[in-house]
Amino acid sequence: KKVARFEQSFAKYIGAKSAVGVNSGTDALELALRSLDIGPGDEVITVSHTALATISAIITVGATPVLADICPLTLNVDIGSLTDAISSNTKAIILVHLYGNPGPVREVLNLCKDNGFKFIEDCAQIAGGSYEGQKLGSYGDVSAFSFYPTKSLGCFGDGGAVVTSDDDLCEK
């Protein structure tokens, strides 16, 4: 009952329809990818400056990680490098918000919409952050949060959540 209450409260706080509590941020990323049917033969672009969990989740589902470089001023993904990384096998982009600093959400969101890519937000280090007046984690098709004790919203031990406003993705 406590987990269900947390899921409802967290989803409402983020501005999404649903949140599903999981055991870690790593599993949140993996489940986000699996819910989008990403697997062998698919490429997922993300930033090179990220935790191993982002890359390992992509590999675990059988997809290929493609790394884009960072913008030296923000330490978040460089849009030019991200655009250059696109191939015919690209299926999704994982935007990592790092150090409480949002990534270029609007640019990545538009890139995903224009190309039919799925948009995943890695919110392990941004719980509570906003972009253009909207909570981060509410922009992606699905978003992954980590509640590891060193994160911006930590718990005792480990934990995570997958957040989405898509009922089908939530069910998956």
mmCIF file of C-alpha atoms in Angstrom:
data_model
loop_
_atom_site.group_PDB
_atom_site.id
_atom_site.type_symbol
_atom_site.label_atom_id
_atom_site.label_comp_id
_atom_site.label_asym_id
_atom_site.label_seq_id
_atom_site.Cartn_x
_atom_site.Cartn_y
_atom_site.Cartn_z
ATOM 1 C CA LYS A 1 0.000 0.000 0.000
ATOM 2 C CA LYS A 2 2.845 2.389 0.775
ATOM 3 C CA VAL A 3 4.500 1.754 -2.588
ATOM 4 C CA ALA A 4 1.186 2.287 -4.409
ATOM 5 C CA ARG A 5 0.679 5.592 -2.571
ATOM 6 C CA PHE A 6 4.220 6.653 -3.435
ATOM 7 C CA GLU A 7 3.715 5.736 -7.117
ATOM 8 C CA GLN A 8 0.520 7.802 -7.303
ATOM 9 C CA SER A 9 2.062 10.760 -5.486
ATOM 10 C CA PHE A 10 5.272 10.674 -7.510
ATOM 11 C CA ALA A 11 3.420 10.481 -10.852
ATOM 12 C CA LYS A 12 1.272 13.441 -9.849
ATOM 13 C CA TYR A 13 4.335 15.402 -8.702
ATOM 14 C CA ILE A 14 6.127 14.761 -12.020
ATOM 15 C CA GLY A 15 2.997 15.545 -14.029
ATOM 16 C CA ALA A 16 2.615 12.089 -15.530
ATOM 17 C CA LYS A 17 -0.230 9.591 -15.417
ATOM 18 C CA SER A 18 1.721 6.710 -13.909
ATOM 19 C CA ALA A 19 4.813 5.771 -11.968
ATOM 20 C CA VAL A 20 5.934 2.215 -11.306
ATOM 21 C CA GLY A 21 8.332 1.608 -8.433
ATOM 22 C CA VAL A 22 11.254 -0.692 -9.220
ATOM 23 C CA ASN A 23 14.342 -1.869 -7.369
ATOM 24 C CA SER A 24 16.876 0.463 -9.029
ATOM 25 C CA GLY A 25 17.477 3.197 -11.554
ATOM 26 C CA THR A 26 19.304 0.682 -13.732
ATOM 27 C CA ASP A 27 16.235 -1.534 -13.897
ATOM 28 C CA ALA A 28 14.083 1.554 -14.519
ATOM 29 C CA LEU A 29 16.157 2.247 -17.643
ATOM 30 C CA GLU A 30 16.024 -1.375 -18.781
ATOM 31 C CA LEU A 31 12.257 -1.585 -18.259
ATOM 32 C CA ALA A 32 11.781 1.717 -20.079
ATOM 33 C CA LEU A 33 13.634 0.300 -23.084
ATOM 34 C CA ARG A 34 11.756 -3.022 -22.940
ATOM 35 C CA SER A 35 8.392 -1.235 -22.717
ATOM 36 C CA LEU A 36 9.264 0.480 -26.016
ATOM 37 C CA ASP A 37 10.131 -2.891 -27.621
ATOM 38 C CA ILE A 38 13.750 -1.892 -28.130
ATOM 39 C CA GLY A 39 16.087 -4.813 -28.654
ATOM 40 C CA PRO A 40 18.500 -6.526 -31.048
ATOM 41 C CA GLY A 41 19.179 -4.572 -34.227
ATOM 42 C CA ASP A 42 18.104 -1.271 -32.672
ATOM 43 C CA GLU A 43 20.437 1.588 -31.857
ATOM 44 C CA VAL A 44 19.889 3.905 -28.893
ATOM 45 C CA ILE A 45 21.750 7.203 -28.826
ATOM 46 C CA THR A 46 22.810 8.665 -25.502
ATOM 47 C CA VAL A 47 25.544 10.912 -24.194
ATOM 48 C CA SER A 48 29.070 9.636 -23.571
ATOM 49 C CA HIS A 49 29.267 11.388 -20.186
ATOM 50 C CA THR A 50 26.893 9.236 -18.152
ATOM 51 C CA ALA A 51 26.856 6.473 -15.576
ATOM 52 C CA LEU A 52 27.499 2.906 -16.675
ATOM 53 C CA ALA A 53 23.848 2.077 -15.924
ATOM 54 C CA THR A 54 22.640 4.002 -18.976
ATOM 55 C CA ILE A 55 24.861 2.000 -21.304
ATOM 56 C CA SER A 56 24.379 -1.346 -19.555
ATOM 57 C CA ALA A 57 20.586 -1.057 -19.822
ATOM 58 C CA ILE A 58 20.878 -0.586 -23.591
ATOM 59 C CA ILE A 59 23.209 -3.586 -23.888
ATOM 60 C CA THR A 60 21.044 -5.732 -21.585
ATOM 61 C CA VAL A 61 18.033 -5.402 -23.906
ATOM 62 C CA GLY A 62 20.231 -6.391 -26.863
ATOM 63 C CA ALA A 63 20.365 -2.962 -28.501
ATOM 64 C CA THR A 64 23.502 -1.109 -29.518
ATOM 65 C CA PRO A 65 24.512 2.027 -27.615
ATOM 66 C CA VAL A 66 25.646 4.927 -29.789
ATOM 67 C CA LEU A 67 27.460 7.662 -27.902
ATOM 68 C CA ALA A 68 27.167 11.361 -28.653
ATOM 69 C CA ASP A 69 29.682 13.867 -27.323
ATOM 70 C CA ILE A 70 29.026 16.550 -24.720
ATOM 71 C CA CYS A 71 28.766 20.296 -24.852
ATOM 72 C CA PRO A 72 31.765 21.442 -22.777
ATOM 73 C CA LEU A 73 29.787 24.304 -21.229
ATOM 74 C CA THR A 74 26.873 22.223 -19.894
ATOM 75 C CA LEU A 75 28.398 18.713 -19.760
ATOM 76 C CA ASN A 76 25.114 17.532 -21.318
ATOM 77 C CA VAL A 77 24.704 16.111 -24.802
ATOM 78 C CA ASP A 78 25.776 18.230 -27.747
ATOM 79 C CA ILE A 79 22.902 18.412 -30.231
ATOM 80 C CA GLY A 80 25.219 18.479 -33.252
ATOM 81 C CA SER A 81 26.990 15.331 -32.102
ATOM 82 C CA LEU A 82 23.669 13.678 -31.310
ATOM 83 C CA THR A 83 22.322 14.518 -34.768
ATOM 84 C CA ASP A 84 25.491 13.157 -36.379
ATOM 85 C CA ALA A 85 25.003 9.858 -34.509
ATOM 86 C CA ILE A 86 21.625 9.127 -36.126
ATOM 87 C CA SER A 87 21.476 6.106 -38.440
ATOM 88 C CA SER A 88 18.790 4.040 -40.107
ATOM 89 C CA ASN A 89 18.857 1.752 -37.028
ATOM 90 C CA THR A 90 18.227 4.520 -34.483
ATOM 91 C CA LYS A 91 15.087 3.759 -32.503
ATOM 92 C CA ALA A 92 15.432 5.932 -29.383
ATOM 93 C CA ILE A 93 17.361 8.658 -27.649
ATOM 94 C CA ILE A 94 18.096 8.599 -23.940
ATOM 95 C CA LEU A 95 18.577 12.146 -22.711
ATOM 96 C CA VAL A 96 20.584 12.171 -19.484
ATOM 97 C CA HIS A 97 20.002 15.128 -17.194
ATOM 98 C CA LEU A 98 23.249 15.438 -15.281
ATOM 99 C CA TYR A 99 24.254 17.089 -11.989
ATOM 100 C CA GLY A 100 20.822 18.683 -11.602
ATOM 101 C CA ASN A 101 21.324 20.393 -14.967
ATOM 102 C CA PRO A 102 18.633 19.626 -17.560
ATOM 103 C CA GLY A 103 19.726 18.425 -20.965
ATOM 104 C CA PRO A 104 18.490 20.181 -24.118
ATOM 105 C CA VAL A 105 14.956 18.834 -23.791
ATOM 106 C CA ARG A 106 13.210 20.882 -26.471
ATOM 107 C CA GLU A 107 15.839 20.099 -29.116
ATOM 108 C CA VAL A 108 15.854 16.374 -28.355
ATOM 109 C CA LEU A 109 12.060 16.227 -28.159
ATOM 110 C CA ASN A 110 11.779 17.883 -31.588
ATOM 111 C CA LEU A 111 14.458 15.602 -33.033
ATOM 112 C CA CYS A 112 12.565 12.547 -31.762
ATOM 113 C CA LYS A 113 9.223 13.782 -33.101
ATOM 114 C CA ASP A 114 10.685 14.699 -36.486
ATOM 115 C CA ASN A 115 12.316 11.268 -36.905
ATOM 116 C CA GLY A 116 9.852 8.960 -35.143
ATOM 117 C CA PHE A 117 12.298 8.078 -32.369
ATOM 118 C CA LYS A 118 11.252 7.205 -28.840
ATOM 119 C CA PHE A 119 12.328 9.697 -26.188
ATOM 120 C CA ILE A 120 13.568 8.381 -22.847
ATOM 121 C CA GLU A 121 14.620 10.702 -20.043
ATOM 122 C CA ASP A 122 17.284 9.468 -17.629
ATOM 123 C CA CYS A 123 16.314 11.451 -14.530
ATOM 124 C CA ALA A 124 18.608 9.735 -12.033
ATOM 125 C CA GLN A 125 20.210 13.050 -11.062
ATOM 126 C CA ILE A 126 17.358 15.496 -11.619
ATOM 127 C CA ALA A 127 14.337 14.414 -9.529
ATOM 128 C CA GLY A 128 12.434 17.599 -8.815
ATOM 129 C CA GLY A 129 14.012 19.599 -11.621
ATOM 130 C CA SER A 130 12.022 21.569 -14.174
ATOM 131 C CA TYR A 131 12.438 22.754 -17.741
ATOM 132 C CA GLU A 132 10.282 25.485 -19.265
ATOM 133 C CA GLY A 133 7.966 25.288 -16.241
ATOM 134 C CA GLN A 134 7.351 21.542 -16.530
ATOM 135 C CA LYS A 135 8.860 18.786 -14.367
ATOM 136 C CA LEU A 136 11.609 16.769 -15.960
ATOM 137 C CA GLY A 137 10.521 13.201 -16.428
ATOM 138 C CA SER A 138 7.222 14.323 -17.951
ATOM 139 C CA TYR A 139 8.604 15.010 -21.434
ATOM 140 C CA GLY A 140 9.746 11.531 -22.436
ATOM 141 C CA ASP A 141 7.638 8.709 -23.778
ATOM 142 C CA VAL A 142 8.964 7.073 -20.652
ATOM 143 C CA SER A 143 11.393 8.266 -17.983
ATOM 144 C CA ALA A 144 13.653 6.506 -15.515
ATOM 145 C CA PHE A 145 14.479 7.669 -11.991
ATOM 146 C CA SER A 146 17.028 6.362 -9.506
ATOM 147 C CA PHE A 147 16.576 6.728 -5.766
ATOM 148 C CA TYR A 148 20.036 5.507 -4.838
ATOM 149 C CA PRO A 149 21.183 7.294 -1.652
ATOM 150 C CA THR A 150 23.552 9.632 -3.539
ATOM 151 C CA LYS A 151 20.864 10.870 -5.947
ATOM 152 C CA SER A 152 18.825 14.064 -5.607
ATOM 153 C CA LEU A 153 15.931 11.998 -4.216
ATOM 154 C CA GLY A 154 17.537 9.134 -2.323
ATOM 155 C CA CYS A 155 16.158 6.261 -0.303
ATOM 156 C CA PHE A 156 17.602 3.779 2.169
ATOM 157 C CA GLY A 157 19.429 1.298 -0.051
ATOM 158 C CA ASP A 158 18.362 1.369 -3.668
ATOM 159 C CA GLY A 159 15.203 2.074 -5.610
ATOM 160 C CA GLY A 160 13.856 3.570 -8.778
ATOM 161 C CA ALA A 161 10.764 4.385 -10.779
ATOM 162 C CA VAL A 162 9.582 4.307 -14.357
ATOM 163 C CA VAL A 163 7.274 7.207 -15.228
ATOM 164 C CA THR A 164 4.978 7.572 -18.248
ATOM 165 C CA SER A 165 1.669 9.033 -19.330
ATOM 166 C CA ASP A 166 1.087 6.187 -21.796
ATOM 167 C CA ASP A 167 -1.198 3.512 -20.316
ATOM 168 C CA ASP A 168 0.116 0.784 -22.624
ATOM 169 C CA LEU A 169 3.742 1.508 -21.710
ATOM 170 C CA CYS A 170 2.824 1.535 -18.037
ATOM 171 C CA GLU A 171 1.188 -1.872 -18.342
ATOM 172 C CA LYS A 172 4.239 -3.297 -20.120
#
